[in-house]
Each structure stands twice: as C-alpha cells, then as structure tokens.
Amino acid sequence: MKWKVLESEYLHNQDWLTIRKDKCQLPNGNIIPAFYVNEYPEWVNAFAVTDDNKVIMVKQYRHGISSIETELPGGVAEEGETPEQAVRREVKEETGYEFDSLEYLGKVCANPSTTNNFTHLFLARGGKKVTDQKLDESEEIEVLFLSLDEVKSLVRENKMMQSLHLNGIMYAMIRLGELKL
C-alpha cells in the first residue's frame, strides 16, 4: 500500500514552512503527478503539574485563527534535541518551571496525509519555579495555574482549539486515573 516517490521538489523552504511536491506511483500503478507535503520539525508539549497539584497552562495569541488560546506549554524541538530535552527546555523557557519527573505519553500527528512530523506528549510532575520566563521575540505568554477540574472544564466546554494539546491532556488524564476509556 505504500506509495513510491518518483520525484521530489521543494517549492518553499523556510524555518516555519517547508512545502515539498512529490510525484508518486501507487501500488496499482496509477501516478499522482503532484502531492504536496508540509515538512515541519518535531513538536513537544507537556501536561505539567506543580508540587501543589496545579496544572501549568499557557495563554497566548495564535495568529492562524486570530485568537488568544489556552494551551499546554511546549514548542519546537531544535535540531539535535531529543523530545525529552526539547520539552524540558520549552517548558522552562515558557513557564520558568523544572520538573522532578517526565513521563513519555506517546506521539501524535496533526495530519498524516499532508504533514511529516509528530508531536511528542509528556506528563511532567513535581514542578518547581527555578527562573523567570525566557521567551522568543514573537512570544507573549501568560502562565496559568489550573486545577484538574478547571482543565476538564476547558475541554468539556470546547474552550481549547489546539487539538494536539487536547491529545496531551487526554493521555495525561488517563495516566493520572482521571479519565477511564
């Protein structure tokens, strides 16, 4: 069932958007002359819980949907970083917190049809503030501390738009025994 790539061409290659056009042959012999793939680096996020059992969330503007959103802390893995290194760095930069333990919950893909990367999901526990935020030029992030019930309400009331972060919340809630499937 796997397609054979006959040709590849990069149409756009920048830090935040790389678009590749592939000419592919299907197993049945049919040719797709132009199939477009968005290439992204790996992403990470963490359901981060402090020592006093508060969930650390971040609130920031998301230009794609022109909305201020509440999300899990996380971001892009830099070249050469493992997902664990990336999530520790991203959470510390965005929130100023470090964690006693970090548990890998798995990975998901936003759209396996047209994107090539994964978001790696973590449960971080035992969070302690160790520094101030160290934000990128394009970031303005408000740190929030929510109870588990408040996080559940955000999900239940459809107040979170970031589907990859909703996956992280779901897997963390299962691991914490807060959600049964």
GROMACS .gro file of C-alpha atoms in nm:
model
  181
    1MET     CA    1   0.000   0.000   0.000
    2LYS     CA    2   0.300   0.234   0.032
    3TRP     CA    3   0.347   0.487  -0.245
    4LYS     CA    4   0.673   0.510  -0.441
    5VAL     CA    5   0.818   0.861  -0.469
    6LEU     CA    6   0.937   0.914  -0.826
    7GLU     CA    7   1.040   1.280  -0.793
    8SER     CA    8   1.054   1.545  -0.519
    9GLU     CA    9   1.082   1.919  -0.550
   10TYR     CA   10   1.091   2.185  -0.277
   11LEU     CA   11   0.857   2.471  -0.360
   12HIS     CA   12   0.920   2.669  -0.041
   13ASN     CA   13   1.185   2.613   0.225
   14GLN     CA   14   1.180   2.843   0.529
   15ASP     CA   15   1.206   2.786   0.905
   16TRP     CA   16   0.831   2.775   0.971
   17LEU     CA   17   0.704   2.646   0.637
   18THR     CA   18   0.860   2.396   0.402
   19ILE     CA   19   0.649   2.262   0.117
   20ARG     CA   20   0.752   1.964  -0.093
   21LYS     CA   21   0.586   1.844  -0.414
   22ASP     CA   22   0.616   1.470  -0.477
   23LYS     CA   23   0.534   1.277  -0.791
   24CYS     CA   24   0.417   0.937  -0.664
   25GLN     CA   25   0.328   0.597  -0.803
   26LEU     CA   26   0.060   0.398  -0.623
   27PRO     CA   27   0.089   0.019  -0.585
   28ASN     CA   28  -0.177  -0.021  -0.857
   29GLY     CA   29   0.045   0.171  -1.100
   30ASN     CA   30  -0.150   0.497  -1.100
   31ILE     CA   31   0.062   0.813  -1.094
   32ILE     CA   32  -0.012   1.116  -0.880
   33PRO     CA   33   0.176   1.398  -1.058
   34ALA     CA   34   0.165   1.644  -0.765
   35PHE     CA   35   0.112   1.554  -0.399
   36TYR     CA   36   0.205   1.831  -0.154
   37VAL     CA   37   0.366   1.768   0.186
   38ASN     CA   38   0.426   2.026   0.460
   39GLU     CA   39   0.752   1.949   0.639
   40TYR     CA   40   0.788   2.058   1.000
   41PRO     CA   41   1.034   1.984   1.281
   42GLU     CA   42   0.918   1.766   1.571
   43TRP     CA   43   0.692   1.933   1.828
   44VAL     CA   44   0.661   1.867   2.202
   45ASN     CA   45   0.417   1.955   2.480
   46ALA     CA   46   0.372   1.867   2.845
   47PHE     CA   47   0.084   1.829   3.084
   48ALA     CA   48   0.286   1.992   3.359
   49VAL     CA   49   0.182   1.950   3.724
   50THR     CA   50   0.335   2.151   4.009
   51ASP     CA   51   0.425   2.023   4.356
   52ASP     CA   52   0.091   2.159   4.483
   53ASN     CA   53  -0.103   1.970   4.211
   54LYS     CA   54  -0.176   2.266   3.982
   55VAL     CA   55  -0.161   2.219   3.605
   56ILE     CA   56   0.054   2.478   3.431
   57MET     CA   57  -0.110   2.611   3.116
   58VAL     CA   58  -0.009   2.899   2.891
   59LYS     CA   59  -0.224   3.164   2.729
   60GLN     CA   60  -0.104   3.324   2.407
   61TYR     CA   61  -0.220   3.475   2.080
   62ARG     CA   62  -0.244   3.238   1.782
   63HIS     CA   63  -0.236   3.431   1.457
   64GLY     CA   64  -0.358   3.145   1.234
   65ILE     CA   65  -0.704   3.163   1.392
   66SER     CA   66  -0.666   3.520   1.526
   67SER     CA   67  -0.745   3.411   1.881
   68ILE     CA   68  -0.598   3.408   2.230
   69GLU     CA   69  -0.571   3.042   2.328
   70THR     CA   70  -0.506   2.840   2.644
   71GLU     CA   71  -0.266   2.555   2.574
   72LEU     CA   72  -0.009   2.323   2.724
   73PRO     CA   73   0.346   2.457   2.739
   74GLY     CA   74   0.566   2.326   2.460
   75GLY     CA   75   0.703   2.404   2.118
   76VAL     CA   76   0.950   2.301   1.851
   77ALA     CA   77   1.237   2.059   1.908
   78GLU     CA   78   1.562   2.214   1.795
   79GLU     CA   79   1.791   2.021   1.562
   80GLY     CA   80   1.979   1.752   1.756
   81GLU     CA   81   1.748   1.760   2.059
   82THR     CA   82   1.564   1.453   2.181
   83PRO     CA   83   1.194   1.508   2.250
   84GLU     CA   84   1.268   1.493   2.626
   85GLN     CA   85   1.540   1.757   2.602
   86ALA     CA   86   1.314   1.975   2.390
   87VAL     CA   87   1.015   1.957   2.624
   88ARG     CA   88   1.228   2.031   2.931
   89ARG     CA   89   1.377   2.336   2.756
   90GLU     CA   90   1.047   2.462   2.612
   91VAL     CA   91   0.855   2.429   2.939
   92LYS     CA   92   1.131   2.604   3.133
   93GLU     CA   93   1.154   2.887   2.877
   94GLU     CA   94   0.777   2.942   2.868
   95THR     CA   95   0.699   2.898   3.239
   96GLY     CA   96   1.023   2.912   3.442
   97TYR     CA   97   0.947   2.565   3.587
   98GLU     CA   98   1.152   2.245   3.604
   99PHE     CA   99   1.011   1.903   3.696
  100ASP     CA  100   1.119   1.608   3.909
  101SER     CA  101   0.983   1.352   3.663
  102LEU     CA  102   0.894   1.340   3.298
  103GLU     CA  103   0.692   1.054   3.153
  104TYR     CA  104   0.657   0.997   2.780
  105LEU     CA  105   0.291   0.952   2.683
  106GLY     CA  106   0.335   0.890   2.311
  107LYS     CA  107   0.321   1.082   1.987
  108VAL     CA  108   0.051   1.204   1.750
  109CYS     CA  109   0.049   1.359   1.404
  110ALA     CA  110  -0.166   1.661   1.322
  111ASN     CA  111  -0.246   1.540   0.971
  112PRO     CA  112  -0.063   1.227   0.847
  113SER     CA  113  -0.192   1.290   0.495
  114THR     CA  114  -0.004   1.613   0.435
  115THR     CA  115   0.241   1.673   0.724
  116ASN     CA  116   0.554   1.476   0.808
  117ASN     CA  117   0.613   1.545   1.178
  118PHE     CA  118   0.496   1.428   1.518
  119THR     CA  119   0.404   1.597   1.844
  120HIS     CA  120   0.558   1.415   2.142
  121LEU     CA  121   0.341   1.422   2.455
  122PHE     CA  122   0.469   1.421   2.812
  123LEU     CA  123   0.340   1.418   3.168
  124ALA     CA  124   0.566   1.632   3.388
  125ARG     CA  125   0.530   1.611   3.768
  126GLY     CA  126   0.682   1.783   4.067
  127GLY     CA  127   0.717   2.126   3.908
  128LYS     CA  128   0.914   2.395   4.086
  129LYS     CA  129   0.978   2.752   3.971
  130VAL     CA  130   1.351   2.796   3.910
  131THR     CA  131   1.374   3.102   3.684
  132ASP     CA  132   1.183   3.372   3.500
  133GLN     CA  133   1.040   3.313   3.154
  134LYS     CA  134   1.285   3.333   2.864
  135LEU     CA  135   1.056   3.397   2.569
  136ASP     CA  136   1.133   3.425   2.198
  137GLU     CA  137   1.084   3.762   2.025
  138SER     CA  138   0.747   3.651   1.887
  139GLU     CA  139   0.613   3.519   2.219
  140GLU     CA  140   0.395   3.690   2.477
  141ILE     CA  141   0.284   3.417   2.716
  142GLU     CA  142   0.076   3.435   3.030
  143VAL     CA  143   0.130   3.141   3.268
  144LEU     CA  144  -0.184   2.996   3.427
  145PHE     CA  145  -0.220   2.754   3.720
  146LEU     CA  146  -0.538   2.546   3.698
  147SER     CA  147  -0.688   2.265   3.900
  148LEU     CA  148  -0.756   1.932   3.728
  149ASP     CA  149  -1.127   2.017   3.738
  150GLU     CA  150  -1.064   2.352   3.566
  151VAL     CA  151  -0.868   2.178   3.289
  152LYS     CA  152  -1.152   1.927   3.246
  153SER     CA  153  -1.396   2.218   3.215
  154LEU     CA  154  -1.186   2.380   2.941
  155VAL     CA  155  -1.205   2.056   2.743
  156ARG     CA  156  -1.569   1.978   2.820
  157GLU     CA  157  -1.680   2.331   2.724
  158ASN     CA  158  -1.478   2.324   2.397
  159LYS     CA  159  -1.261   2.618   2.504
  160MET     CA  160  -0.934   2.479   2.365
  161MET     CA  161  -0.870   2.481   1.992
  162GLN     CA  162  -0.523   2.320   1.983
  163SER     CA  163  -0.607   1.958   1.900
  164LEU     CA  164  -0.253   1.831   1.960
  165HIS     CA  165  -0.265   1.973   2.312
  166LEU     CA  166  -0.604   1.815   2.370
  167ASN     CA  167  -0.440   1.482   2.290
  168GLY     CA  168  -0.177   1.552   2.556
  169ILE     CA  169  -0.446   1.635   2.810
  170MET     CA  170  -0.639   1.318   2.730
  171TYR     CA  171  -0.337   1.089   2.762
  172ALA     CA  172  -0.224   1.261   3.083
  173MET     CA  173  -0.570   1.235   3.237
  174ILE     CA  174  -0.576   0.863   3.156
  175ARG     CA  175  -0.232   0.817   3.317
  176LEU     CA  176  -0.342   1.012   3.624
  177GLY     CA  177  -0.656   0.799   3.660
  178GLU     CA  178  -0.883   1.098   3.589
  179LEU     CA  179  -1.027   0.954   3.267
  180LYS     CA  180  -1.132   0.598   3.200
  181LEU     CA  181  -1.176   0.460   2.850
   0.00000   0.00000   0.00000
